[in-house]
C-alpha cells in the first residue's frame, strides 16, 4: 500500500514534515522516501522537477497521482485511508469547521513567519529597511498571540476539538519551526505547552527533522 508512494523531502521543512506526520498517523510506514539537501540545491534536481515543477519540497506521489501541495496531500491521505489509523477529520460539524479554519490559517501564519525568518534571503541588500523588519516582526507577534489565544480556549490540548486532527498535523510543524528559531517559551505558555506535549506524540517523534537533532537552532525570533 505505502510502497507505491514516494516522498522527496527536506529536513526541517514544515510542508514536508506535515505529510510525514500524516503518513505515520495513517499507519502508512514503508513508503519510498529520499531526504534531499536544500543547501546543495537538490530541490532543483530533475528528480524533483519531474514531480514538482516549482522545484520545491515536498514532492509527493501516490501511485501515478502527484500531490505536492502539502495540505492537499494530507487531505488526500485522510480521504483515501479514512478507516485506517487515526481519524483526522472530526465528524461533528463544529469541530470540522474549526479544523478547516485552523488548517487554512496556516498559510497566513507561514507567510508572516517567513517574512521575518527569510527577510535577508527574500529582499536584496539594497532594498532592506529597518522599518520593514520592525513591521514584519510586529505582524508575526500579533499572529503568534492569535495562536496563543486559540490554545487558551481549548481544554483538549489540540487545535480543533477533542482529538488530534488534520489541524494539528498541518499546524504543529509551523509551531515547532517558531521554537527552532528561538521563540520565547515563557512569553507564550499555551503554545509552549502544546509544542512540548505534541513533540512526544509517536508520529511526531518518529519524523522529527534529523538536522534539528544534530545542530542547534537559531535565535532570530527571540524578541517576538
Ligand atoms: N505550498 C507548498 C510550499 C512548499 C515549499 O515552500 N517548500 C519549500 C521548503 S519549506 C521549498 O522547497 N523551498 C525552496 C524553493 O522554493 O526554492 C506546500 O505546502 O507544499
mmCIF file of C-alpha atoms and ligand atoms in Angstrom:
data_model
loop_
_atom_site.group_PDB
_atom_site.id
_atom_site.type_symbol
_atom_site.label_atom_id
_atom_site.label_comp_id
_atom_site.label_asym_id
_atom_site.label_seq_id
_atom_site.Cartn_x
_atom_site.Cartn_y
_atom_site.Cartn_z
ATOM 1 C CA UNK A 1 0.000 0.000 0.000
ATOM 2 C CA UNK A 2 2.544 2.572 1.181
ATOM 3 C CA UNK A 3 5.048 1.038 -1.216
ATOM 4 C CA UNK A 4 3.528 2.845 -4.185
ATOM 5 C CA UNK A 5 4.098 6.221 -2.524
ATOM 6 C CA UNK A 6 7.183 8.375 -2.953
ATOM 7 C CA UNK A 7 8.136 11.381 -0.879
ATOM 8 C CA UNK A 8 11.120 13.584 -1.662
ATOM 9 C CA UNK A 9 11.656 15.781 1.359
ATOM 10 C CA UNK A 10 13.925 18.232 3.115
ATOM 11 C CA UNK A 11 14.751 18.176 6.817
ATOM 12 C CA UNK A 12 13.017 20.894 8.868
ATOM 13 C CA UNK A 13 10.607 21.925 6.121
ATOM 14 C CA UNK A 14 7.146 22.267 7.707
ATOM 15 C CA UNK A 15 5.332 21.301 4.465
ATOM 16 C CA UNK A 16 7.404 18.099 4.166
ATOM 17 C CA UNK A 17 7.028 17.297 7.834
ATOM 18 C CA UNK A 18 3.243 17.507 7.792
ATOM 19 C CA UNK A 19 2.989 14.832 5.083
ATOM 20 C CA UNK A 20 5.314 12.591 7.099
ATOM 21 C CA UNK A 21 3.165 13.035 10.210
ATOM 22 C CA UNK A 22 0.012 12.232 8.227
ATOM 23 C CA UNK A 23 1.630 9.080 6.786
ATOM 24 C CA UNK A 24 2.589 7.924 10.294
ATOM 25 C CA UNK A 25 -0.858 8.648 11.700
ATOM 26 C CA UNK A 26 -2.470 6.660 8.885
ATOM 27 C CA UNK A 27 -0.086 3.719 9.518
ATOM 28 C CA UNK A 28 1.492 4.138 6.103
ATOM 29 C CA UNK A 29 5.085 3.462 7.065
ATOM 30 C CA UNK A 30 7.351 1.889 4.456
ATOM 31 C CA UNK A 31 6.779 4.451 1.699
ATOM 32 C CA UNK A 32 9.661 5.299 -0.637
ATOM 33 C CA UNK A 33 11.443 8.364 0.614
ATOM 34 C CA UNK A 34 14.515 10.375 -0.109
ATOM 35 C CA UNK A 35 15.986 13.098 2.069
ATOM 36 C CA UNK A 36 17.348 15.891 -0.115
ATOM 37 C CA UNK A 37 19.528 18.854 0.804
ATOM 38 C CA UNK A 38 18.313 22.430 0.245
ATOM 39 C CA UNK A 39 21.880 23.627 0.872
ATOM 40 C CA UNK A 40 23.166 21.525 -2.020
ATOM 41 C CA UNK A 41 20.300 22.707 -4.244
ATOM 42 C CA UNK A 42 18.941 19.172 -4.601
ATOM 43 C CA UNK A 43 15.370 20.532 -4.610
ATOM 44 C CA UNK A 44 16.114 21.885 -8.090
ATOM 45 C CA UNK A 45 17.220 18.481 -9.430
ATOM 46 C CA UNK A 46 15.485 16.800 -12.353
ATOM 47 C CA UNK A 47 14.189 14.140 -9.980
ATOM 48 C CA UNK A 48 12.230 16.809 -8.067
ATOM 49 C CA UNK A 49 11.300 18.962 -11.081
ATOM 50 C CA UNK A 50 9.739 15.898 -12.754
ATOM 51 C CA UNK A 51 7.275 15.667 -9.872
ATOM 52 C CA UNK A 52 7.159 19.261 -8.663
ATOM 53 C CA UNK A 53 7.913 21.733 -11.478
ATOM 54 C CA UNK A 54 8.297 24.561 -8.928
ATOM 55 C CA UNK A 55 11.447 22.827 -7.696
ATOM 56 C CA UNK A 56 10.110 22.744 -4.165
ATOM 57 C CA UNK A 57 9.850 20.087 -1.500
ATOM 58 C CA UNK A 58 7.764 18.145 -0.721
ATOM 59 C CA UNK A 59 7.499 16.285 -3.999
ATOM 60 C CA UNK A 60 4.930 13.577 -3.352
ATOM 61 C CA UNK A 61 3.426 10.850 -5.475
ATOM 62 C CA UNK A 62 0.838 8.224 -4.638
ATOM 63 C CA UNK A 63 0.910 5.689 -7.463
ATOM 64 C CA UNK A 64 0.693 7.851 -10.582
ATOM 65 C CA UNK A 65 -1.047 10.682 -8.738
ATOM 66 C CA UNK A 66 1.041 13.717 -7.903
ATOM 67 C CA UNK A 67 0.037 15.843 -4.902
ATOM 68 C CA UNK A 68 2.838 18.183 -3.992
ATOM 69 C CA UNK A 69 0.829 20.714 -2.047
ATOM 70 C CA UNK A 70 1.368 19.538 1.494
ATOM 71 C CA UNK A 71 -2.116 20.337 2.817
ATOM 72 C CA UNK A 72 -3.658 18.687 -0.258
ATOM 73 C CA UNK A 73 -1.541 15.571 0.320
ATOM 74 C CA UNK A 74 -2.650 15.354 3.968
ATOM 75 C CA UNK A 75 -6.327 15.643 2.996
ATOM 76 C CA UNK A 76 -5.833 13.095 0.225
ATOM 77 C CA UNK A 77 -4.297 10.570 2.636
ATOM 78 C CA UNK A 78 -7.099 11.059 5.137
ATOM 79 C CA UNK A 79 -9.716 10.687 2.430
ATOM 80 C CA UNK A 80 -8.125 7.573 0.864
ATOM 81 C CA UNK A 81 -7.391 5.842 4.185
ATOM 82 C CA UNK A 82 -10.374 7.073 6.184
ATOM 83 C CA UNK A 83 -10.784 3.981 8.288
ATOM 84 C CA UNK A 84 -7.081 3.307 8.799
ATOM 85 C CA UNK A 85 -5.033 4.685 11.680
ATOM 86 C CA UNK A 86 -6.021 7.938 13.360
ATOM 87 C CA UNK A 87 -9.245 9.571 12.178
ATOM 88 C CA UNK A 88 -8.082 13.065 11.262
ATOM 89 C CA UNK A 89 -11.315 14.794 10.217
ATOM 90 C CA UNK A 90 -13.844 15.125 13.048
ATOM 91 C CA UNK A 91 -17.465 14.094 12.412
ATOM 92 C CA UNK A 92 -19.004 16.850 14.461
ATOM 93 C CA UNK A 93 -19.826 19.941 12.373
ATOM 94 C CA UNK A 94 -18.451 22.426 14.869
ATOM 95 C CA UNK A 95 -15.117 20.603 15.210
ATOM 96 C CA UNK A 96 -14.871 20.088 11.479
ATOM 97 C CA UNK A 97 -15.443 23.791 10.832
ATOM 98 C CA UNK A 98 -12.742 24.672 13.343
ATOM 99 C CA UNK A 99 -10.374 22.132 11.822
ATOM 100 C CA UNK A 100 -10.815 23.636 8.311
ATOM 101 C CA UNK A 101 -10.452 27.139 9.707
ATOM 102 C CA UNK A 102 -7.170 26.380 11.521
ATOM 103 C CA UNK A 103 -5.733 24.370 8.598
ATOM 104 C CA UNK A 104 -6.150 27.200 6.117
ATOM 105 C CA UNK A 105 -4.999 29.862 8.558
ATOM 106 C CA UNK A 106 -1.598 28.175 8.464
ATOM 107 C CA UNK A 107 -0.867 29.902 5.149
ATOM 108 C CA UNK A 108 -1.103 33.358 6.737
ATOM 109 C CA UNK A 109 0.882 32.154 9.730
ATOM 110 C CA UNK A 110 3.569 30.694 7.437
ATOM 111 C CA UNK A 111 3.826 33.872 5.346
ATOM 112 C CA UNK A 112 4.282 36.053 8.415
ATOM 113 C CA UNK A 113 6.900 33.704 9.820
ATOM 114 C CA UNK A 114 8.799 33.582 6.511
ATOM 115 C CA UNK A 115 8.734 37.397 6.221
ATOM 116 C CA UNK A 116 10.804 37.560 9.412
ATOM 117 C CA UNK A 117 12.988 34.452 9.195
ATOM 118 C CA UNK A 118 13.828 34.795 5.499
ATOM 119 C CA UNK A 119 13.890 38.593 5.200
ATOM 120 C CA UNK A 120 17.535 38.772 4.137
ATOM 121 C CA UNK A 121 17.112 35.872 1.758
ATOM 122 C CA UNK A 122 13.962 37.322 0.159
ATOM 123 C CA UNK A 123 14.923 41.005 -0.018
ATOM 124 C CA UNK A 124 18.050 42.110 -1.921
ATOM 125 C CA UNK A 125 20.582 44.003 0.194
ATOM 126 C CA UNK A 126 19.921 47.472 -1.224
ATOM 127 C CA UNK A 127 16.172 47.129 -0.669
ATOM 128 C CA UNK A 128 16.229 46.222 3.010
ATOM 129 C CA UNK A 129 14.739 48.635 5.554
ATOM 130 C CA UNK A 130 14.767 48.625 9.338
ATOM 131 C CA UNK A 131 11.144 49.841 9.235
ATOM 132 C CA UNK A 132 10.112 46.785 7.187
ATOM 133 C CA UNK A 133 11.940 44.432 9.564
ATOM 134 C CA UNK A 134 10.127 46.053 12.505
ATOM 135 C CA UNK A 135 6.756 45.883 10.735
ATOM 136 C CA UNK A 136 7.251 42.206 9.852
ATOM 137 C CA UNK A 137 8.182 41.391 13.445
ATOM 138 C CA UNK A 138 5.101 43.198 14.742
ATOM 139 C CA UNK A 139 2.880 41.317 12.290
ATOM 140 C CA UNK A 140 4.374 37.993 13.367
ATOM 141 C CA UNK A 141 3.996 38.885 17.052
ATOM 142 C CA UNK A 142 0.297 39.628 16.517
ATOM 143 C CA UNK A 143 -0.082 36.331 14.649
ATOM 144 C CA UNK A 144 1.644 34.286 17.365
ATOM 145 C CA UNK A 145 -0.564 35.947 20.004
ATOM 146 C CA UNK A 146 -3.594 34.849 17.997
ATOM 147 C CA UNK A 147 -2.487 31.193 18.156
ATOM 148 C CA UNK A 148 -1.661 31.526 21.850
ATOM 149 C CA UNK A 149 -5.254 32.774 22.289
ATOM 150 C CA UNK A 150 -6.707 29.854 20.313
ATOM 151 C CA UNK A 151 -4.922 27.416 22.597
ATOM 152 C CA UNK A 152 -6.081 29.263 25.715
ATOM 153 C CA UNK A 153 -9.649 28.488 24.636
ATOM 154 C CA UNK A 154 -9.194 24.724 24.185
ATOM 155 C CA UNK A 155 -9.055 22.314 27.094
ATOM 156 C CA UNK A 156 -8.222 19.244 24.995
ATOM 157 C CA UNK A 157 -4.686 20.328 24.134
ATOM 158 C CA UNK A 158 -5.495 20.041 20.418
ATOM 159 C CA UNK A 159 -6.218 22.792 17.907
ATOM 160 C CA UNK A 160 -9.665 21.699 16.761
ATOM 161 C CA UNK A 161 -11.874 19.885 19.231
ATOM 162 C CA UNK A 162 -11.396 16.910 21.476
ATOM 163 C CA UNK A 163 -8.957 14.948 19.369
ATOM 164 C CA UNK A 164 -5.799 15.218 17.335
ATOM 165 C CA UNK A 165 -6.852 16.225 13.805
ATOM 166 C CA UNK A 166 -5.530 17.480 10.477
ATOM 167 C CA UNK A 167 -5.275 20.906 12.110
ATOM 168 C CA UNK A 168 -2.541 19.528 14.388
ATOM 169 C CA UNK A 169 -0.877 17.530 11.595
ATOM 170 C CA UNK A 170 -0.642 20.664 9.483
ATOM 171 C CA UNK A 171 -0.014 23.424 12.042
ATOM 172 C CA UNK A 172 2.305 21.651 14.510
ATOM 173 C CA UNK A 173 5.359 21.756 12.187
ATOM 174 C CA UNK A 174 4.930 25.528 11.767
ATOM 175 C CA UNK A 175 4.742 25.977 15.550
ATOM 176 C CA UNK A 176 7.830 23.798 16.028
ATOM 177 C CA UNK A 177 9.569 25.980 13.431
ATOM 178 C CA UNK A 178 8.954 29.031 15.642
ATOM 179 C CA UNK A 179 10.708 27.361 18.580
ATOM 180 C CA UNK A 180 13.545 26.130 16.379
ATOM 181 C CA UNK A 181 14.098 29.792 15.519
ATOM 182 C CA UNK A 182 14.153 30.984 19.091
ATOM 183 C CA UNK A 183 10.566 31.806 20.129
ATOM 184 C CA UNK A 184 10.395 32.518 23.862
ATOM 185 C CA UNK A 185 8.952 29.586 25.816
ATOM 186 C CA UNK A 186 7.938 31.899 28.670
ATOM 187 C CA UNK A 187 6.067 34.518 26.636
ATOM 188 C CA UNK A 188 3.632 32.032 25.049
ATOM 189 C CA UNK A 189 2.830 29.449 27.758
ATOM 190 C CA UNK A 190 -0.076 27.719 25.985
ATOM 191 C CA UNK A 191 1.779 27.443 22.712
ATOM 192 C CA UNK A 192 4.796 26.067 24.588
ATOM 193 C CA UNK A 193 2.630 23.518 26.409
ATOM 194 C CA UNK A 194 1.115 22.436 23.086
ATOM 195 C CA UNK A 195 4.561 22.172 21.491
ATOM 196 C CA UNK A 196 6.025 20.174 24.376
ATOM 197 C CA UNK A 197 3.073 17.797 24.636
ATOM 198 C CA UNK A 198 2.885 17.034 20.955
ATOM 199 C CA UNK A 199 6.615 16.636 20.456
ATOM 200 C CA UNK A 200 6.279 13.287 22.261
ATOM 201 C CA UNK A 201 3.456 12.000 20.087
ATOM 202 C CA UNK A 202 4.800 8.898 18.282
ATOM 203 C CA UNK A 203 4.086 10.208 14.747
ATOM 204 C CA UNK A 204 5.882 13.455 15.533
ATOM 205 C CA UNK A 205 8.769 11.863 17.377
ATOM 206 C CA UNK A 206 9.328 9.382 14.543
ATOM 207 C CA UNK A 207 9.522 12.161 11.961
ATOM 208 C CA UNK A 208 11.434 14.832 13.937
ATOM 209 C CA UNK A 209 13.719 16.655 11.459
ATOM 210 C CA UNK A 210 17.073 14.831 11.551
ATOM 211 C CA UNK A 211 19.092 18.041 11.129
ATOM 212 C CA UNK A 212 17.361 19.516 14.201
ATOM 213 C CA UNK A 213 18.711 16.666 16.307
ATOM 214 C CA UNK A 214 22.238 17.331 15.102
ATOM 215 C CA UNK A 215 22.520 21.120 15.114
ATOM 216 C CA UNK A 216 21.461 23.960 17.438
ATOM 217 C CA UNK A 217 18.584 26.246 16.465
ATOM 218 C CA UNK A 218 18.745 29.996 15.866
ATOM 219 C CA UNK A 219 17.585 32.922 17.990
ATOM 220 C CA UNK A 220 16.122 35.109 15.254
ATOM 221 C CA UNK A 221 12.653 35.122 16.892
ATOM 222 C CA UNK A 222 13.824 35.760 20.446
ATOM 223 C CA UNK A 223 12.144 39.177 20.680
ATOM 224 C CA UNK A 224 8.852 38.175 19.056
HETATM 225 N N1 LIG B 1 2.791 25.270 -0.863
HETATM 226 C C1 LIG B 1 3.850 24.303 -0.783
HETATM 227 C C2 LIG B 1 5.094 25.010 -0.308
HETATM 228 C C3 LIG B 1 6.338 24.163 -0.397
HETATM 229 C C4 LIG B 1 7.579 24.978 -0.034
HETATM 230 O O1 LIG B 1 7.514 26.214 0.158
HETATM 231 N N2 LIG B 1 8.717 24.291 0.086
HETATM 232 C C5 LIG B 1 9.939 24.977 0.428
HETATM 233 C C6 LIG B 1 10.611 24.296 1.615
HETATM 234 S S1 LIG B 1 9.699 24.543 3.090
HETATM 235 C C7 LIG B 1 10.914 24.882 -0.737
HETATM 236 O O2 LIG B 1 11.043 23.855 -1.365
HETATM 237 N N3 LIG B 1 11.634 25.983 -0.981
HETATM 238 C C8 LIG B 1 12.653 26.046 -1.972
HETATM 239 C C9 LIG B 1 12.306 26.929 -3.119
HETATM 240 O O3 LIG B 1 11.186 27.484 -3.163
HETATM 241 O O4 LIG B 1 13.155 27.075 -3.993
HETATM 242 C C10 LIG B 1 3.422 23.184 0.152
HETATM 243 O O5 LIG B 1 2.771 23.461 1.166
HETATM 244 O O6 LIG B 1 3.697 22.030 -0.154
#
